[in-house]
Amino acid sequence: MKLDAKIPQGPLAEKWSKHKFNLKLVNPANKRKYTVIVVGTGLAGSSAAASLAQLGYNVKAFCFQDSPRRAHSIAAQGGINGAKNYQNDGDSVYRLFYDTIKGGDYRSREGNVYRLAEVSVNIIDQCVAQGVPFAREYGGLLDNRSFGGSQVSRTFYARGQTGQQLLLGAYSSLNRQINLGKVKMFTRHEMMDVVTIDGEAKGIVTRDLISGAIETHSAHAVLLCTGGYGNVFYLSTNAMGCNVTAAWKAHKRGAYFANPCFTQIHPTCIPVTGEHQSKLTLMSESLRNDGRVWAPKTKELAEKIRKGELKASELKEDDRDYFLERKYPAFGNLVPRDVASRNAKEIVDEGRGVGTSGIAVYLDFAESISRLGEDAVRAKYGNLFDMYKQITDENPYKQPMRIYPAVHYTMGGLWVDYNLQTTVKGLYCLGEANFSEHGANRLGASALMQGLADGYFVIPYTLGDYLATIGPKEIEANHPAFEETKKNVVDRINKLLSLKGNKTVSEYHRELGHIMWEYCGMARTEEGLIKAKGLIRELKEDFWKNAIVTGINEEFNQNLENAGRVADFIELGELMVDDALDRKESCGGHFRLESQTPEGEALRDDDNYAYVAAWQYNGDNQPESLHKEELVFENVKLTQRSYK
Amino acid sequence: MNLTLKVWRQKNAKAKGELVSYQADHVSPDMSFLEMLDVVNEGLIKKGDDPIHFDHDCREGICGSCSLHINGRPHGPKQGITTCQLHMRSFNDKDTIVIEPWRAEGFPVIKDLSTDRSAFDRIQVAGGFISVNTGGAPDANVIPIPKVVADEAFNSATCIGCGACVAACKNASAMLFVSAKVSQLALLPQGQPERYRRVQAMVAQMDAEGFGSCTNTGACEAECPKEISITNIARMNRDYFTAKLLKSEE
Ligand SMILES: Cc1cc2nc3c(=O)[nH]c(=O)nc-3n(C[C@H](O)[C@H](O)[C@H](O)COP(=O)(O)OP(=O)(O)OC[C@H]3O[C@@H](n4cnc5c(N)ncnc54)[C@H](O)[C@@H]3O)c2cc1C
Ligand code: SF4
Ligand code: FES
């Protein structure tokens, strides 16, 4: 199949307006004859469900948590970008577009990214109208902060809880539509598969997580808004339930998976303390506005600190290496995430890491506290400092924070065209679950923006075009495809429940995580990736022989839920490794040791790799086929990214 | 450290539950409370037993999923945090820890430590929103909002919907939770048009769900992990009575 991204022709700034005009409309009286399934109630799903219901469609929404408000978006901390230029500091839609393309190391589509920047301004308006309490200045107008990879202040925030406030805003809009009877909400339901009829998505199969009932739901279109797959690494900043199951099942039904190896490793997370650790905690990027990243200048000093013979605060200015400020004077501590992470890793590899494990660098607020006062710092970051203290038992007002990179976000995801449609007709993908706007590295505060752009301002237009084409005739809920798909789901559950080996599902998950982090993490080599592939295959075989899954299907069974998710992660892991092997260049978060500049920065190979890698599933244990969507750049010039 | 746990086990909503003792050995003080339970569960699974079920997701105090009653207190002994933020360094070697689910008529037990809090969603559905359509919102800076007001609305808006306030209250009242939303929207200019309709709808739903009434004991505020202030309840009461007056004048 030839991939057609359906990016409209014409000048960049006119593409979206023109496209909107060209899309077919569904007549208002006909809208109520359509049903749309929305899986996921994070920013992408809640905003899509509310907006589509408002247009008049009947929406069925699903999430696996006990409430739509608990989707992982709730945990986002730092902020959301919007090209409002309220600060008069030179921001514009074009600059946000440019920063995003560059930040993504030129591996995203110009058309999509421009549209994202364009609607970013509407998002802020929408949220304020819903009652989202963004931070304000004394004059009563909205305040902004800066995020990595940009030299303007365009990030809107609500203390360190921006995701929570945005999601509660979207949740309130969703609630309004539930109240009006336009959305039917299914909580504690997990999507287990997509139902396709003649290659078009017509419904899903779900499991009621309390009763175990396997149900089918039919609809005219299905939207997957199921979030990212960072938990393939076991340890990540994602919530425990984040999974790839919905996207993976769609992949197996024909949706191509794009750029699976593009993973974002976030530079500022609280370091790992032990084997028992179940997740990692992010310290928001916004902290790099006022915190300075450093490490001891020499190995010897680092050694003393690790042994507890010397305290960080006792180290003389001259003995500190503010390595980001030193190497990147223009952006300093605000370089993009991939660059900051790689530099921290380098310091640790050189033996200059701190903390008892030696796997950390410092993020220091001493200078800001003396300049602004402790109260001002507390007002901006109080909840993050509290969180740090709670976890580490150390006071970051007195001692610098210890931080280290951790898996945070996945740029890869289901391939979608400009309309957010996957390669399966009628199946759409929004938010972190799709691969679109962030290329090989996402800029901070842009995921929330993308999720809400997709849900509030893109899908309400593009979905109508498809629905108008297929017409409002009823879906045959009795079509045999529903029973067949359901049977597959039941068979697989039974297979999982028959596993009575000697190793827990979490043990497999942890092992998979080790393999991925070691060989497909911050630095990748051909040799390592080949090794990883073998290890994952062995792990998969072993899982289906020796895992233990307790209990039965007809009950609340968290062990069974987890088993299904981990089994899917193992399969995804192999595809990520294949993708990383194929891409012999370095770009953004994908760093192949074989491809670096003399200064050790990621070296792209635009002649051979300026494409989106979209993978097609060919059956169990079969190699997947690679389809390339060439990226066309008409407006920006591809250059070696520099933040010096 | 070595600990004895007494955990509420209940197969499903209809079954009778009981406290069952477990031994948790070699617990590291750096572990979180839920990681300690993970280890216990790994041991149970290895024996082929049903692991202890509890709700959790973000594990950083923001999603509101976790909900354990620990030694008689919602979210355990420490102020201002959720169960998932509690670390084992808050306990001592050889302690016995009693772990139970939220106890309230409005939150029936589903299994073990997991309860059904969907009543909270239904209260929000009844009126916890501003009726604004997607698109057509005015520029975000058109209405300035004094910083103190915005900050106060934000404070109310930080409620995570965990239900500890209900679990802490001897009347199982949901007033703190409901008033947090009512206050947030009543403080903001955008929330004014529906202000009085909202409070009535939400209170009516709260009553219909079987939550008790408020007798001002303040236990909710004391146990709330987000330190939501009881002032919100006063604000809600004021609006509720104003709403009634307005209605009688109509
Ligand atoms: C700690 C942290 C901080 C962050 N901070 C920021 C920030 O400051 N700024 C920023 O821009 N971005 C930030 N991000 C990234 C951003 O939060 C996410 O990318 C974004 O919220 C994802 O939203 P989503 O709607 O795509 O998915 P999610 O919010 O993850 O929602 C997924 C939904 O899908 C449902 N679901 C998943 N699988 C299934 C299934 N099989 N069946 C049924 N339902 C399913 C879930 O129940 C949930 O409702 C942060 C991320 C983390 C981890
Ligand atoms: S008011 Fe506090 S205790 Fe009650 S639900 Fe909200 S956060 Fe939880
Ligand atoms: S697990 Fe999210 S608040 Fe505790």
CSV table of N, CA, C and O in Angstrom, one decimal, chain A residues 84 86 120-130 132 134-136 140-144 156, chain B residues 136-145 189-190:
chain,number,residue,atom,x,y,z
A,84,LYS,N,0.6,32.7,21.6
A,84,LYS,CA,-0.2,33.9,21.8
A,84,LYS,C,0.6,35.1,21.7
A,84,LYS,O,0.0,36.2,21.5
A,86,TYR,N,1.7,36.8,24.1
A,86,TYR,CA,1.2,37.8,25.1
A,86,TYR,C,2.4,38.5,25.8
A,86,TYR,O,2.2,39.6,26.4
A,120,SER,N,-3.0,26.3,18.4
A,120,SER,CA,-2.6,26.3,19.8
A,120,SER,C,-3.2,27.5,20.5
A,120,SER,O,-3.5,27.5,21.7
A,121,VAL,N,-3.5,28.6,19.7
A,121,VAL,CA,-4.0,29.8,20.4
A,121,VAL,C,-5.5,29.6,20.8
A,121,VAL,O,-5.9,30.1,21.8
A,122,ASN,N,-6.2,28.8,20.0
A,122,ASN,CA,-7.6,28.5,20.3
A,122,ASN,C,-7.7,27.7,21.6
A,122,ASN,O,-8.7,27.8,22.3
A,123,ILE,N,-6.7,26.8,21.8
A,123,ILE,CA,-6.8,25.9,22.9
A,123,ILE,C,-6.8,26.7,24.2
A,123,ILE,O,-7.6,26.4,25.1
A,124,ILE,N,-5.9,27.7,24.3
A,124,ILE,CA,-5.8,28.5,25.5
A,124,ILE,C,-7.1,29.2,25.8
A,124,ILE,O,-7.7,29.2,26.9
A,125,ASP,N,-7.7,29.8,24.7
A,125,ASP,CA,-9.0,30.4,24.9
A,125,ASP,C,-10.1,29.4,25.4
A,125,ASP,O,-10.8,29.7,26.3
A,126,GLN,N,-10.1,28.2,24.8
A,126,GLN,CA,-11.1,27.2,25.1
A,126,GLN,C,-11.0,26.9,26.6
A,126,GLN,O,-12.0,26.8,27.3
A,127,CYS,N,-9.7,26.6,27.0
A,127,CYS,CA,-9.5,26.2,28.4
A,127,CYS,C,-9.9,27.3,29.4
A,127,CYS,O,-10.5,27.0,30.4
A,128,VAL,N,-9.6,28.5,29.1
A,128,VAL,CA,-9.9,29.6,30.0
A,128,VAL,C,-11.5,29.7,30.1
A,128,VAL,O,-12.0,29.9,31.2
A,129,ALA,N,-12.1,29.5,29.0
A,129,ALA,CA,-13.6,29.6,29.0
A,129,ALA,C,-14.2,28.5,29.9
A,129,ALA,O,-15.3,28.7,30.5
A,130,GLN,N,-13.5,27.4,30.0
A,130,GLN,CA,-14.0,26.2,30.8
A,130,GLN,C,-13.8,26.4,32.3
A,130,GLN,O,-14.3,25.7,33.1
A,132,VAL,N,-10.5,26.8,33.5
A,132,VAL,CA,-9.2,26.3,33.9
A,132,VAL,C,-8.4,27.5,34.6
A,132,VAL,O,-8.2,28.5,33.9
A,134,PHE,N,-5.5,29.0,35.1
A,134,PHE,CA,-4.1,29.2,34.7
A,134,PHE,C,-3.5,30.2,35.7
A,134,PHE,O,-4.2,31.1,36.2
A,135,ALA,N,-2.1,30.2,35.8
A,135,ALA,CA,-1.4,31.2,36.6
A,135,ALA,C,-1.6,32.6,35.9
A,135,ALA,O,-1.6,32.7,34.7
A,136,ARG,N,-1.8,33.6,36.8
A,136,ARG,CA,-2.0,35.0,36.3
A,136,ARG,C,-1.0,35.9,37.0
A,136,ARG,O,-0.4,35.6,38.0
A,140,GLY,N,-3.9,40.6,36.4
A,140,GLY,CA,-5.1,39.8,36.1
A,140,GLY,C,-4.9,39.0,34.7
A,140,GLY,O,-5.8,38.3,34.4
A,141,LEU,N,-3.8,39.3,34.0
A,141,LEU,CA,-3.7,38.6,32.7
A,141,LEU,C,-2.8,37.4,32.9
A,141,LEU,O,-2.2,37.2,33.9
A,142,LEU,N,-2.8,36.5,31.9
A,142,LEU,CA,-2.2,35.2,32.0
A,142,LEU,C,-0.7,35.3,32.0
A,142,LEU,O,-0.1,36.2,31.3
A,143,ASP,N,-0.1,34.5,32.8
A,143,ASP,CA,1.4,34.5,33.0
A,143,ASP,C,1.9,33.4,32.1
A,143,ASP,O,1.2,32.4,31.7
A,144,ASN,N,3.2,33.5,31.7
A,144,ASN,CA,3.9,32.5,30.9
A,144,ASN,C,5.2,32.1,31.5
A,144,ASN,O,5.8,32.9,32.2
A,156,PHE,N,1.9,28.3,29.0
A,156,PHE,CA,0.9,28.6,30.0
A,156,PHE,C,0.9,27.5,31.1
A,156,PHE,O,1.1,26.3,30.7
B,136,GLY,N,-15.3,29.2,19.4
B,136,GLY,CA,-16.1,30.3,19.8
B,136,GLY,C,-15.8,30.9,21.1
B,136,GLY,O,-16.5,31.8,21.6
B,137,ALA,N,-14.8,30.5,21.8
B,137,ALA,CA,-14.4,31.1,23.1
B,137,ALA,C,-13.7,32.4,22.8
B,137,ALA,O,-13.0,32.5,21.9
B,138,PRO,N,-14.0,33.4,23.6
B,138,PRO,CA,-13.3,34.7,23.4
B,138,PRO,C,-11.8,34.6,23.8
B,138,PRO,O,-11.4,33.6,24.4
B,139,ASP,N,-11.0,35.6,23.3
B,139,ASP,CA,-9.6,35.5,23.7
B,139,ASP,C,-9.4,35.4,25.2
B,139,ASP,O,-10.1,36.0,26.0
B,140,ALA,N,-8.4,34.6,25.5
B,140,ALA,CA,-8.2,34.2,26.9
B,140,ALA,C,-7.9,35.4,27.8
B,140,ALA,O,-8.1,35.3,29.0
B,141,ASN,N,-7.4,36.5,27.2
B,141,ASN,CA,-7.0,37.6,28.1
B,141,ASN,C,-8.1,38.7,28.1
B,141,ASN,O,-7.9,39.8,28.6
B,142,VAL,N,-9.3,38.4,27.5
B,142,VAL,CA,-10.3,39.4,27.4
B,142,VAL,C,-10.9,39.7,28.8
B,142,VAL,O,-11.1,40.9,29.2
B,143,ILE,N,-11.0,38.7,29.7
B,143,ILE,CA,-11.4,39.0,31.1
B,143,ILE,C,-10.3,38.8,32.0
B,143,ILE,O,-9.8,37.7,32.3
B,144,PRO,N,-9.7,39.9,32.5
B,144,PRO,CA,-8.7,39.8,33.5
B,144,PRO,C,-9.3,39.2,34.8
B,144,PRO,O,-10.4,39.5,35.2
B,145,ILE,N,-8.5,38.4,35.5
B,145,ILE,CA,-9.0,37.9,36.8
B,145,ILE,C,-7.9,38.2,37.8
B,145,ILE,O,-6.7,37.8,37.6
B,189,PRO,N,-15.1,34.4,36.9
B,189,PRO,CA,-16.2,35.1,36.2
B,189,PRO,C,-16.9,34.2,35.2
B,189,PRO,O,-18.1,34.3,35.0
B,190,GLN,N,-16.1,33.3,34.6
B,190,GLN,CA,-16.7,32.4,33.6
B,190,GLN,C,-17.8,31.5,34.2
B,190,GLN,O,-18.7,31.0,33.5
